Amino acid sequence: MWVVFNVTIALLLMELGIFRALERILGFYSIVAVAWVGALVADLVINKPLGLSPPLIEFKRAHLYDINPVGVGAMVLSTITGVLALTGIFGTTPQALAAFLALAVAFVAAPAIAYATRGAYYIARAPRRDWGGQTTIRCVICEHPFEPEDMAQCPAYSGPICSLCCSLETRCRDLCKPHARVSNQFVKNLRRLLPESAVSTINTNLGRYLGVLLLFSSLIGAVLALVYFQITLDTYINGDGLKSALWTVYFVLTIIAGIGAWLLVLAQESRRVAEEETSRQTDLLMQEIEAHKRTDEKLQRAKEVAEAASEAKSRHLVGLSHELRTPLNSILGYAQVLERDPTIPAKRAPAVKVIRHSAEHLSGLIDGLLDISKIEAGRFHLERNEVRTKEFLNQIVEMFQLQAAARGITFHFYAPERLPFAVNTDENRLRQILINLLSNAIKFTDEGSVTLRMNYRNQVAEFIVEDTGIGIHTEDLERIFLPFERARASRNRKATGTGLGLTITRLLTKIMGGDISVTSEVGKGSAFCVKILLSEVFNPRTTSVMEDRVRTYRGARQTIMVVDDDENHRVLVRDLLEPIDFKILTASSGAECLELAERHKPNLILLDVSMPDMDGWQVAQQLRLMPDRPAIIMLSAFAPDPKHKAEPYPLNDDYLIKPFDLRQLLGKIHALLDIEWVHADKPEAPRAITAEMLTPTMMPPQGDIEELIRLGQIGYMRGIQNKLSAIESRSTAHQDFVSYMRVLSDGFDLKRYVAVLESFRSDNG
Ligand code: ADP
């Protein structure tokens, strides 16, 4: 650039025929150069050794004043003196020695000014010296590494910046050294010389305009004077004519400069306003970010407190449920054992059924609360089972056909035309969802029908449960999904549910990646729709889920060992499995289990996770080392810890959560052992009896009905069962009446039970 520039100027001068003027111009130029270099050298060789300037040379813009009067002042003074001497004002000798004179002035002026200003304008702010021992530092803007000497700490970018990026930066407005800006330096010095009122007058837009105009017109004047001076060297040129021409040019150019200066000041002003606005907005934004940070922190704290509380609640609930489950498991198990026992007298069968129902109800309540707390605490693990769609749906349909028949309503099931043979999903959770919806539909429908409709398209299943029941008010449609909330339409019915069904259904659907919606019309019925992803299994395993009517099995006799420190549980499992012809071994501790396993080589071990001396996982680890490792099903009151699943060689083959259903246990046993179930013959579906089918001759005497109403009103289930058995044993004529009332009382549907009996009373009366 510099070479091109100089060559171009030289060419222009030659072309313009003012080559002769070069000598003079070079003379002037040499004085400027001497003044510049002189000021620099004086600073280095005089000021530094004398201690008038800092010992180190600082070159980074970030640490320098825009103008240091030592250099600039010495150079200006030296240039003026040299130029004046060159013009011959001081006589011929100084004219000849103008350059030397300029050098001498620079050498004197530089230390003099440095002394006068006490070297205050060398360093605007102390450079950072300590970079933590780093040998190279990365620039926050260009991201190149530089040595520490090249770097400055930049407050505008909040990081280290290299000297090149710093020099090119225009938007920072010298945030790191505002006092060192030329305008501030100028105003500060003006304040020293002039009273405050004068300074504030000058420091306005008008003052600035006049200043810029003065600078421009002086420059124009100086250039034109130089031109005049050069041209008049030629004696044949008319000096007066030239002077008046140059004056005219001067005024014209000054007018143009006046407009230019005004535009410049305006542009500066609008830039300043824009920058101020930007920085105001940035400040507001920063304040907002700060406020958000504070809110965030508060939220975080509140969340932690809430989580701790919820954690404590969950722990409490888990502990409580564990305490409740253990005895409940025995009740449930023995009820099942007794139900299968042919020696139990027929009249006791309903009592056993009541025990099982009550235990199941309690177990459902505990499970529900536990499920909700687990889902809400984010500690819920979905299983992935291969589910045979047809068998799965048949089970559910069979179950609800019976229930619907017992309530005197019809049950329809519509399957899609193409039903996948097997799908992947959490079988128990899907069953739970459908059971919740279908039992509600049956519970809240007094006449008409309940329909389960399934659609399956693109791996997405849609289950629609429709009923012709009491319906739900529009305002209740959202509320019924909250725990313990009941719709107003169902308020005058005797509540028979836990009030948790829909809450759990919705939570489960959500975590299974699905969606649930409901539409309803009061008095006409409701439709719940669950959409859920059920990916099809293309190579299904072979298992059977027809476990409910298992009588025995085909294949070699299998030995199953039950390991549990709770004796009730060991005996219960034995009582459940021995009738199906399994050989049962029991062990109360890990050590006993290992010893028995060594001796008897069982085919399957049911292993309790929490035992005092050695826990189930430790036992499983030992068992794994055995040559013919038996299949292992872990039993626990808690959902499996995912870490045991992540093992490359799983310690166990399956997992069961207590209390479990016999069917569940049989399903898992079948999947692990090489056996085939032998089923008992399918029982006849009970004949559905409805209130309309009962004729007056089937009715017991009025006194019995009154007593049954009284027992129903106080909810004395055992009393009802006894009374019904007594009526049944008196005469077979009342058989249908007794069966019908049993269905109602077994389902805990006391409201309906009483209502039906009251209608008989009025009929008879
Ligand atoms: P509950 O154990 O009381 O059935 P849910 O959570 O399953 O608890 O249901 C909450 C409430 O929603 C019920 O009490 C009932 O008022 C209403 N509800 C649910 N399903 C139906 C339905 N099919 N028809 C009418 N009301 C229903």
XYZ file of N, CA, C and O in Angstrom, residues 428-598:
684
model
N -48.677 -56.568 32.084
C -49.463 -56.285 33.286
C -50.033 -54.878 33.267
O -51.149 -54.648 33.698
N -49.223 -53.945 32.775
C -49.686 -52.559 32.766
C -50.801 -52.350 31.739
O -51.754 -51.636 31.999
N -50.665 -53.005 30.608
C -51.713 -52.871 29.599
C -53.013 -53.490 30.126
O -54.102 -52.938 29.986
N -52.855 -54.648 30.790
C -54.033 -55.313 31.346
C -54.677 -54.405 32.389
O -55.889 -54.228 32.423
N -53.817 -53.782 33.198
C -54.324 -52.893 34.244
C -55.159 -51.754 33.640
O -56.230 -51.420 34.133
N -54.655 -51.198 32.552
C -55.365 -50.084 31.904
C -56.748 -50.546 31.437
O -57.774 -49.933 31.732
N -56.761 -51.698 30.733
C -58.036 -52.161 30.178
C -59.001 -52.576 31.284
O -60.201 -52.291 31.230
N -58.450 -53.230 32.314
C -59.320 -53.672 33.408
C -59.938 -52.459 34.100
O -61.136 -52.428 34.394
N -59.141 -51.433 34.322
C -59.668 -50.225 34.971
C -60.827 -49.660 34.169
O -61.877 -49.340 34.721
N -60.614 -49.518 32.876
C -61.645 -48.886 32.054
C -62.888 -49.763 31.955
O -64.017 -49.287 32.076
N -62.663 -51.086 31.760
C -63.818 -51.967 31.598
C -64.584 -52.126 32.903
O -65.822 -52.157 32.905
N -63.859 -52.208 34.037
C -64.627 -52.371 35.278
C -65.424 -51.111 35.577
O -66.549 -51.190 36.069
N -64.862 -49.938 35.245
C -65.649 -48.711 35.422
C -66.886 -48.757 34.551
O -67.981 -48.426 34.996
N -66.681 -49.155 33.283
C -67.807 -49.158 32.348
C -68.922 -50.057 32.883
O -70.093 -49.683 32.877
N -68.552 -51.237 33.380
C -69.574 -52.162 33.883
C -70.194 -51.636 35.175
O -71.400 -51.683 35.379
N -69.304 -51.037 36.011
C -69.769 -50.534 37.302
C -70.794 -49.419 37.118
O -71.755 -49.313 37.861
N -70.568 -48.554 36.122
C -71.435 -47.389 35.982
C -72.505 -47.575 34.894
O -73.018 -46.613 34.371
N -72.773 -48.841 34.541
C -73.818 -49.099 33.558
C -74.859 -50.010 34.193
O -74.520 -51.092 34.677
N -76.106 -49.566 34.210
C -77.138 -50.376 34.839
C -77.898 -51.199 33.817
O -78.411 -52.266 34.113
N -77.996 -50.676 32.598
C -78.647 -51.470 31.555
C -78.036 -51.117 30.199
O -77.425 -50.058 30.055
N -78.212 -52.029 29.270
C -77.652 -51.789 27.937
C -76.403 -52.628 27.756
O -76.406 -53.816 28.041
N -75.333 -51.999 27.322
C -74.161 -52.813 26.991
C -72.847 -52.074 27.257
O -72.826 -50.859 27.399
N -71.815 -52.877 27.297
C -70.446 -52.353 27.365
C -69.711 -52.951 26.173
O -69.865 -54.136 25.887
N -68.982 -52.097 25.462
C -68.303 -52.574 24.263
C -66.813 -52.283 24.332
O -66.427 -51.161 24.666
N -66.027 -53.314 24.031
C -64.581 -53.082 23.893
C -64.272 -53.214 22.408
O -64.541 -54.240 21.795
N -63.728 -52.134 21.839
C -63.450 -52.137 20.413
C -61.949 -51.909 20.258
O -61.398 -51.033 20.922
N -61.328 -52.704 19.435
C -59.887 -52.483 19.247
C -59.604 -52.219 17.771
O -60.154 -52.888 16.903
N -58.794 -51.209 17.511
C -58.309 -50.970 16.147
C -56.795 -51.082 16.184
O -56.176 -50.749 17.195
N -56.232 -51.548 15.091
C -54.765 -51.668 15.064
C -54.270 -51.250 13.690
O -54.654 -51.808 12.678
N -53.478 -50.178 13.692
C -52.945 -49.706 12.415
C -51.552 -49.127 12.651
O -51.342 -48.425 13.638
N -50.628 -49.417 11.773
C -49.252 -48.880 11.855
C -48.647 -49.034 13.246
O -48.111 -48.089 13.815
N -48.772 -50.195 13.814
C -48.189 -50.512 15.123
C -48.852 -49.752 16.276
O -48.354 -49.770 17.393
N -49.927 -49.023 15.988
C -50.601 -48.291 17.066
C -51.957 -48.939 17.314
O -52.738 -49.135 16.395
N -52.181 -49.284 18.575
C -53.463 -49.899 18.917
C -54.358 -48.848 19.549
O -53.892 -47.972 20.276
N -55.649 -48.958 19.228
C -56.608 -48.032 19.820
C -57.653 -48.901 20.518
O -58.262 -49.753 19.883
N -57.786 -48.712 21.834
C -58.804 -49.469 22.573
C -59.916 -48.492 22.942
O -59.650 -47.477 23.594
N -61.134 -48.806 22.516
C -62.246 -47.921 22.873
C -63.194 -48.702 23.780
O -63.643 -49.801 23.420
N -63.432 -48.143 24.970
C -64.346 -48.792 25.907
C -65.604 -47.932 25.975
O -65.568 -46.813 26.481
N -66.695 -48.450 25.405
C -67.935 -47.666 25.356
C -68.955 -48.287 26.296
O -68.992 -49.512 26.442
N -69.768 -47.455 26.896
C -70.855 -48.024 27.687
C -72.116 -47.203 27.473
O -72.081 -46.114 26.902
N -73.232 -47.768 27.927
C -74.505 -47.044 27.807
C -74.954 -46.674 29.217
O -76.120 -46.772 29.548
N -73.977 -46.297 30.040
C -74.252 -46.081 31.467
C -74.661 -44.664 31.813
O -75.204 -43.932 30.979
N -74.335 -44.276 33.047
C -74.843 -43.015 33.592
C -74.197 -41.786 32.968
O -74.723 -40.692 33.057
N -73.029 -41.944 32.354
C -72.360 -40.809 31.705
C -71.682 -39.886 32.714
O -71.799 -40.072 33.930
N -70.977 -38.900 32.181
C -70.197 -37.987 33.031
C -70.471 -36.562 32.567
O -70.485 -36.305 31.350
N -70.675 -35.648 33.510
C -70.881 -34.241 33.150
C -69.617 -33.690 32.487
O -68.512 -34.052 32.885
N -69.820 -32.771 31.539
C -68.669 -32.217 30.808
C -67.639 -31.617 31.773
O -66.437 -31.766 31.581
N -68.136 -30.953 32.829
C -67.189 -30.290 33.757
C -66.350 -31.312 34.533
O -65.302 -30.980 35.069
N -66.849 -32.564 34.606
C -66.123 -33.575 35.387
C -65.110 -34.341 34.562
O -64.310 -35.103 35.098
N -65.146 -34.124 33.233
C -64.345 -34.994 32.359
C -62.861 -34.953 32.693
O -62.159 -35.944 32.545
N -62.367 -33.802 33.121
C -60.945 -33.684 33.444
C -60.694 -34.140 34.878
O -59.712 -34.800 35.188
N -61.642 -33.792 35.769
C -61.467 -34.014 37.204
C -61.381 -35.504 37.572
O -60.637 -35.872 38.496
N -62.132 -36.329 36.838
C -62.168 -37.751 37.225
C -60.805 -38.425 37.124
O -60.597 -39.484 37.682
N -59.861 -37.771 36.448
C -58.524 -38.374 36.333
C -57.659 -38.049 37.549
O -56.525 -38.493 37.643
N -58.197 -37.242 38.475
C -57.428 -36.899 39.678
C -57.715 -37.938 40.767
O -58.807 -38.513 40.796
N -56.732 -38.144 41.685
C -56.927 -39.184 42.695
C -58.155 -38.917 43.577
O -58.399 -37.768 43.957
N -58.879 -39.934 43.876
C -60.037 -39.930 44.778
C -61.169 -38.995 44.329
O -62.034 -38.651 45.111
N -61.148 -38.559 43.085
C -62.230 -37.692 42.590
C -63.290 -38.568 41.942
O -62.973 -39.530 41.241
N -64.533 -38.206 42.186
C -65.623 -38.962 41.544
C -66.534 -38.000 40.820
O -66.724 -36.865 41.259
N -67.090 -38.454 39.719
C -67.968 -37.581 38.944
C -69.287 -37.405 39.693
O -69.705 -38.290 40.442
N -69.946 -36.226 39.465
C -71.170 -35.985 40.241
C -72.280 -36.956 39.863
O -73.109 -37.296 40.681
N -72.261 -37.426 38.595
C -73.318 -38.344 38.171
C -73.284 -39.637 38.981
O -74.298 -40.317 39.133
N -72.105 -39.969 39.505
C -71.998 -41.243 40.214
C -72.019 -41.060 41.726
O -71.808 -41.998 42.468
N -72.280 -39.784 42.170
C -72.131 -39.522 43.595
C -73.148 -40.277 44.459
O -72.833 -40.702 45.551
N -74.359 -40.386 43.932
C -75.359 -41.041 44.779
C -75.304 -42.562 44.682
O -76.122 -43.259 45.237
N -74.312 -43.051 43.941
C -74.116 -44.516 43.937
C -73.173 -44.840 45.069
O -72.318 -44.031 45.419
N -73.358 -46.021 45.597
C -72.439 -46.402 46.659
C -71.069 -46.648 45.999
O -70.946 -47.483 45.112
N -70.064 -45.888 46.404
C -68.757 -46.018 45.756
C -68.171 -47.376 46.052
O -68.149 -47.819 47.188
N -67.730 -48.030 45.006
C -67.159 -49.337 45.248
C -65.701 -49.405 44.814
O -65.028 -50.375 45.046
N -65.214 -48.339 44.196
C -63.828 -48.388 43.715
C -62.893 -47.664 44.674
O -63.316 -47.129 45.695
N -61.633 -47.687 44.313
C -60.645 -47.021 45.162
C -60.545 -45.539 44.828
O -59.967 -44.778 45.583
N -61.061 -45.145 43.683
C -60.947 -43.736 43.279
C -59.584 -43.435 42.697
O -59.226 -42.286 42.463
N -58.803 -44.499 42.458
C -57.447 -44.282 41.922
C -57.323 -44.807 40.493
O -56.341 -44.549 39.813
N -58.340 -45.553 40.079
C -58.257 -46.267 38.796
C -57.868 -45.382 37.628
O -56.893 -45.659 36.920
N -58.614 -44.301 37.429
C -58.349 -43.471 36.248
C -57.041 -42.708 36.382
O -56.358 -42.465 35.385
N -56.697 -42.331 37.626
C -55.413 -41.626 37.834
C -54.280 -42.518 37.349
O -53.411 -42.095 36.581
N -54.326 -43.771 37.801
C -53.265 -44.708 37.416
C -53.330 -44.991 35.919
O -52.311 -45.007 35.232
N -54.564 -45.154 35.419
C -54.700 -45.446 33.991
C -54.047 -44.350 33.163
O -53.295 -44.632 32.231
N -54.317 -43.105 33.542
C -53.739 -42.021 32.730
C -52.213 -41.966 32.876
O -51.497 -41.828 31.885
N -51.732 -42.112 34.113
C -50.270 -42.081 34.313
C -49.598 -43.211 33.526
O -48.579 -43.007 32.866
N -50.207 -44.404 33.605
C -49.621 -45.550 32.896
C -49.615 -45.330 31.392
O -48.620 -45.583 30.715
N -50.767 -44.831 30.888
C -50.838 -44.615 29.438
C -49.761 -43.640 29.022
O -49.101 -43.827 28.003
N -49.585 -42.602 29.840
C -48.575 -41.595 29.476
C -47.191 -42.195 29.462
O -46.435 -41.984 28.524
N -46.836 -42.954 30.530
C -45.454 -43.445 30.519
C -45.249 -44.556 29.496
O -44.129 -44.854 29.117
N -46.333 -45.138 29.038
C -46.179 -46.126 27.956
C -46.202 -45.428 26.600
O -46.238 -46.076 25.553
N -46.156 -44.098 26.639
C -46.082 -43.330 25.394
C -47.416 -43.208 24.698
O -47.480 -42.947 23.504
N -48.503 -43.422 25.422
C -49.813 -43.374 24.792
C -50.618 -42.164 25.213
O -50.090 -41.215 25.775
N -51.904 -42.259 24.933
C -52.766 -41.113 25.166
C -54.155 -41.635 25.523
O -54.598 -42.637 24.985
N -54.830 -40.944 26.457
C -56.182 -41.383 26.797
C -57.133 -40.211 26.661
O -56.768 -39.079 27.000
N -58.319 -40.462 26.119
C -59.289 -39.377 26.003
C -60.671 -39.929 26.349
O -60.881 -41.143 26.353
N -61.589 -39.035 26.677
C -62.912 -39.499 27.052
C -63.973 -38.573 26.465
O -63.772 -37.358 26.396
N -65.068 -39.176 26.008
C -66.223 -38.371 25.618
C -67.403 -38.999 26.337
O -67.427 -40.210 26.555
N -68.351 -38.149 26.716
C -69.452 -38.709 27.478
C -70.675 -37.811 27.416
O -70.561 -36.606 27.184
N -71.838 -38.422 27.611
C -73.068 -37.647 27.668
C -73.866 -38.200 28.844
O -74.054 -39.428 28.938
N -74.288 -37.284 29.708
C -74.972 -37.752 30.908
C -76.237 -38.508 30.512
O -77.009 -38.058 29.665
N -76.418 -39.677 31.107
C -77.619 -40.477 30.847
C -77.500 -41.352 29.610
O -78.293 -42.274 29.424
N -76.527 -41.064 28.760
C -76.414 -41.857 27.527
C -75.236 -42.831 27.566
O -75.298 -43.908 27.004
N -74.144 -42.396 28.189
C -72.996 -43.298 28.250
C -71.683 -42.579 28.009
O -71.661 -41.370 27.750
N -70.609 -43.334 28.131
C -69.272 -42.741 27.999
C -68.442 -43.586 27.052
O -68.731 -44.765 26.834
N -67.396 -42.987 26.507
C -66.441 -43.739 25.685
C -65.041 -43.282 26.047
O -64.721 -42.105 25.928
N -64.238 -44.199 26.551
C -62.833 -43.910 26.857
C -62.000 -44.497 25.726
O -62.236 -45.630 25.300
N -61.042 -43.711 25.249
C -60.218 -44.192 24.140
C -58.738 -44.119 24.519
O -58.243 -43.073 24.917
N -58.080 -45.254 24.440
C -56.639 -45.306 24.755
C -55.890 -45.636 23.477
O -56.196 -46.628 22.819
N -54.923 -44.765 23.148
C -54.084 -45.048 21.971
C -52.692 -45.360 22.483
O -52.152 -44.601 23.288
N -52.144 -46.439 22.008
C -50.861 -46.851 22.563
C -50.052 -47.590 21.495
O -50.634 -48.259 20.641
N -48.742 -47.439 21.566
C -47.894 -48.097 20.571
C -47.683 -49.554 20.995
O -47.189 -49.807 22.091
N -48.092 -50.479 20.138
C -47.852 -51.903 20.432
C -47.104 -52.470 19.235
O -47.722 -52.809 18.223
N -45.779 -52.553 19.348
C -45.038 -52.997 18.171
C -45.214 -54.511 17.990
O -45.176 -55.265 18.958
N -45.390 -54.903 16.768
C -45.666 -56.311 16.473
C -44.394 -57.149 16.626
O -43.301 -56.694 16.284
N -44.550 -58.379 17.171
C -43.403 -59.284 17.280
C -43.474 -60.231 16.090
O -44.504 -60.865 15.878
N -42.389 -60.307 15.322
C -42.471 -61.135 14.122
C -42.000 -62.571 14.340
O -42.390 -63.470 13.619
N -41.141 -62.786 15.379
C -40.738 -64.168 15.681
C -41.092 -64.492 17.120
O -40.221 -64.530 17.987
N -42.368 -64.689 17.419
C -42.761 -64.865 18.814
C -42.227 -66.152 19.434
O -42.049 -67.153 18.735
N -41.969 -66.072 20.767
C -41.554 -67.273 21.498
C -42.800 -68.091 21.775
O -43.917 -67.584 21.694
N -42.603 -69.335 22.146
C -43.799 -70.134 22.402
C -44.034 -70.249 23.905
O -43.253 -70.854 24.618
N -45.082 -69.625 24.360
C -45.490 -69.757 25.765
C -47.006 -69.817 25.784
O -47.663 -69.438 24.833
N -47.494 -70.244 26.872
C -48.952 -70.322 26.971
C -49.426 -69.465 28.133
O -48.729 -69.287 29.114
N -50.585 -68.883 27.982
C -51.101 -68.066 29.080
C -52.432 -68.599 29.591
O -53.209 -67.906 30.183
N -52.633 -69.896 29.330
C -53.901 -70.484 29.771
C -53.731 -71.044 31.179
O -54.158 -72.156 31.476
N -53.090 -70.255 32.033
C -52.721 -70.815 33.328
C -53.865 -70.924 34.331
O -53.718 -71.570 35.357
N -54.977 -70.248 34.041
C -55.978 -70.223 35.108
C -56.582 -71.590 35.434
O -57.000 -71.817 36.531
N -56.623 -72.493 34.420
C -57.275 -73.760 34.724
C -56.273 -74.917 34.729
O -56.607 -76.046 34.420
N -55.024 -74.619 35.096
C -53.991 -75.656 35.098
C -54.296 -76.691 36.178
O -54.589 -76.336 37.318
N -54.292 -77.966 35.752
C -54.526 -79.016 36.757
C -53.205 -79.700 37.096
O -52.862 -79.878 38.234
N -52.439 -80.013 36.043
C -51.112 -80.597 36.234
C -50.300 -80.324 34.964
O -50.686 -79.437 34.193
N -49.222 -81.090 34.753
C -48.439 -80.825 33.542
C -47.905 -82.126 32.960
O -47.838 -83.144 33.646
N -47.542 -82.053 31.691
C -46.949 -83.208 31.026
C -45.454 -82.994 30.969
O -45.007 -81.857 30.846
N -44.677 -84.065 31.051
C -43.221 -83.937 31.017
C -42.646 -84.481 32.313
O -43.396 -84.877 33.219
N -41.300 -84.500 32.407
C -40.646 -85.059 33.588
C -41.046 -84.270 34.832
O -41.347 -83.085 34.737
N -41.061 -84.958 35.986
C -41.461 -84.266 37.212
C -40.397 -83.216 37.563
O -39.197 -83.483 37.531
N -40.877 -82.037 37.873
C -39.959 -80.915 38.104
C -39.862 -80.599 39.588
O -40.839 -80.711 40.330
N -38.648 -80.204 39.981
C -38.437 -79.827 41.378
C -38.277 -78.309 41.457
O -37.491 -77.719 40.711
N -39.048 -77.730 42.361
C -38.963 -76.276 42.530
C -38.576 -75.993 43.982
O -39.142 -76.600 44.897
N -37.598 -75.111 44.171
C -37.199 -74.774 45.539
C -37.655 -73.343 45.842
O -37.482 -72.431 45.029
N -38.260 -73.160 47.030
C -38.700 -71.832 47.458
C -37.750 -71.357 48.551
O -37.584 -72.040 49.560
N -37.110 -70.219 48.326
C -36.173 -69.714 49.325
C -36.721 -68.392 49.855
O -36.833 -67.412 49.111
N -37.098 -68.390 51.133
C -37.662 -67.181 51.727
C -37.496 -67.278 53.234
O -37.687 -68.354 53.803
N -37.139 -66.157 53.878
C -36.993 -66.225 55.326
C -38.362 -66.201 56.018
O -38.460 -66.511 57.185
N -39.401 -65.846 55.263
C -40.746 -65.792 55.841
C -41.412 -67.160 55.657
O -41.662 -67.606 54.534
N -41.688 -67.798 56.787
C -42.198 -69.162 56.704
C -43.554 -69.206 56.004
O -43.824 -70.091 55.180
N -44.407 -68.219 56.307
C -45.742 -68.197 55.707
C -45.642 -68.260 54.194
O -46.396 -68.952 53.524
N -44.687 -67.529 53.695
C -44.564 -67.463 52.254
C -44.111 -68.786 51.666
O -44.617 -69.253 50.646
N -43.163 -69.427 52.362
C -42.668 -70.730 51.863
C -43.817 -71.735 51.816
O -44.021 -72.422 50.821
N -44.584 -71.765 52.908
C -45.670 -72.740 52.990
C -46.731 -72.428 51.936
O -47.270 -73.316 51.280
N -46.967 -71.133 51.747
C -47.981 -70.728 50.769
C -47.620 -71.215 49.362
O -48.437 -71.834 48.670
N -46.366 -70.980 48.980
C -45.963 -71.394 47.634
C -46.044 -72.908 47.502
O -46.483 -73.452 46.479
N -45.684 -73.595 48.597
C -45.765 -75.058 48.531
C -47.221 -75.494 48.333
O -47.526 -76.330 47.493
N -48.102 -74.858 49.100
C -49.518 -75.226 48.988
C -50.082 -74.908 47.609
O -51.008 -75.554 47.137
N -49.533 -73.882 46.989
C -50.016 -73.518 45.651
C -49.520 -74.490 44.592
O -50.252 -74.874 43.680
N -48.257 -74.912 44.729
C -47.645 -75.670 43.633
C -47.691 -77.186 43.785
O -47.671 -77.910 42.790
N -47.748 -77.662 45.018
C -47.744 -79.112 45.204
C -48.943 -79.794 44.532
O -48.766 -80.836 43.884
N -50.167 -79.204 44.625
C -51.309 -79.863 43.966
C -51.117 -80.000 42.464
O -51.749 -80.825 41.824
N -50.259 -79.200 41.881
C -50.053 -79.299 40.430
C -48.953 -80.319 40.135
O -48.490 -80.455 39.015
N -48.496 -81.001 41.192
C -47.551 -82.096 41.049
C -46.100 -81.663 40.884
O -45.304 -82.354 40.262
N -45.745 -80.528 41.439
C -44.328 -80.171 41.477
C -43.757 -80.718 42.773
O -44.457 -80.763 43.789
N -42.455 -81.100 42.717
C -41.799 -81.481 43.965
C -41.253 -80.176 44.560
O -40.522 -79.453 43.887
N -41.652 -79.901 45.808
C -41.282 -78.607 46.391
C -40.244 -78.763 47.496
O -40.406 -79.596 48.399
N -39.164 -77.992 47.404
C -38.162 -77.935 48.474
C -38.246 -76.546 49.070
O -38.516 -75.584 48.347
N -38.022 -76.435 50.371
C -38.051 -75.084 50.954
C -36.753 -74.823 51.698
O -36.169 -75.719 52.302
N -36.295 -73.573 51.641
C -35.088 -73.176 52.369
C -35.340 -71.806 52.966
O -35.979 -70.964 52.345
N -34.845 -71.627 54.213
C -35.152 -70.360 54.883
C -33.988 -69.376 54.798
O -34.104 -68.255 55.249
N -32.854 -69.814 54.225
C -31.728 -68.877 54.120
C -30.912 -69.198 52.878
O -31.062 -70.272 52.285
N -30.034 -68.276 52.532
C -29.193 -68.447 51.350
C -28.312 -69.672 51.478
O -28.179 -70.478 50.542
N -27.721 -69.857 52.693
C -26.790 -70.968 52.893
C -27.517 -72.294 52.694
O -27.034 -73.198 51.999
N -28.724 -72.395 53.302
C -29.504 -73.630 53.191
C -29.859 -73.901 51.726
O -29.816 -75.033 51.255
N -30.183 -72.818 51.026
C -30.554 -72.938 49.614
C -29.399 -73.533 48.826
O -29.584 -74.474 48.042
N -28.175 -73.006 49.054
C -27.020 -73.483 48.279
C -26.763 -74.967 48.554
O -26.463 -75.744 47.645
N -26.922 -75.319 49.827
C -26.666 -76.706 50.206
C -27.687 -77.644 49.550
O -27.331 -78.649 48.940
N -28.975 -77.241 49.649
C -30.033 -78.079 49.057
C -29.892 -78.162 47.539
O -30.117 -79.208 46.928
N -29.517 -77.029 46.947
C -29.394 -76.980 45.483
C -28.311 -77.940 45.020
O -28.447 -78.636 44.011
N -27.229 -77.982 45.788
C -26.107 -78.870 45.485
C -26.586 -80.327 45.495
O -26.257 -81.127 44.629
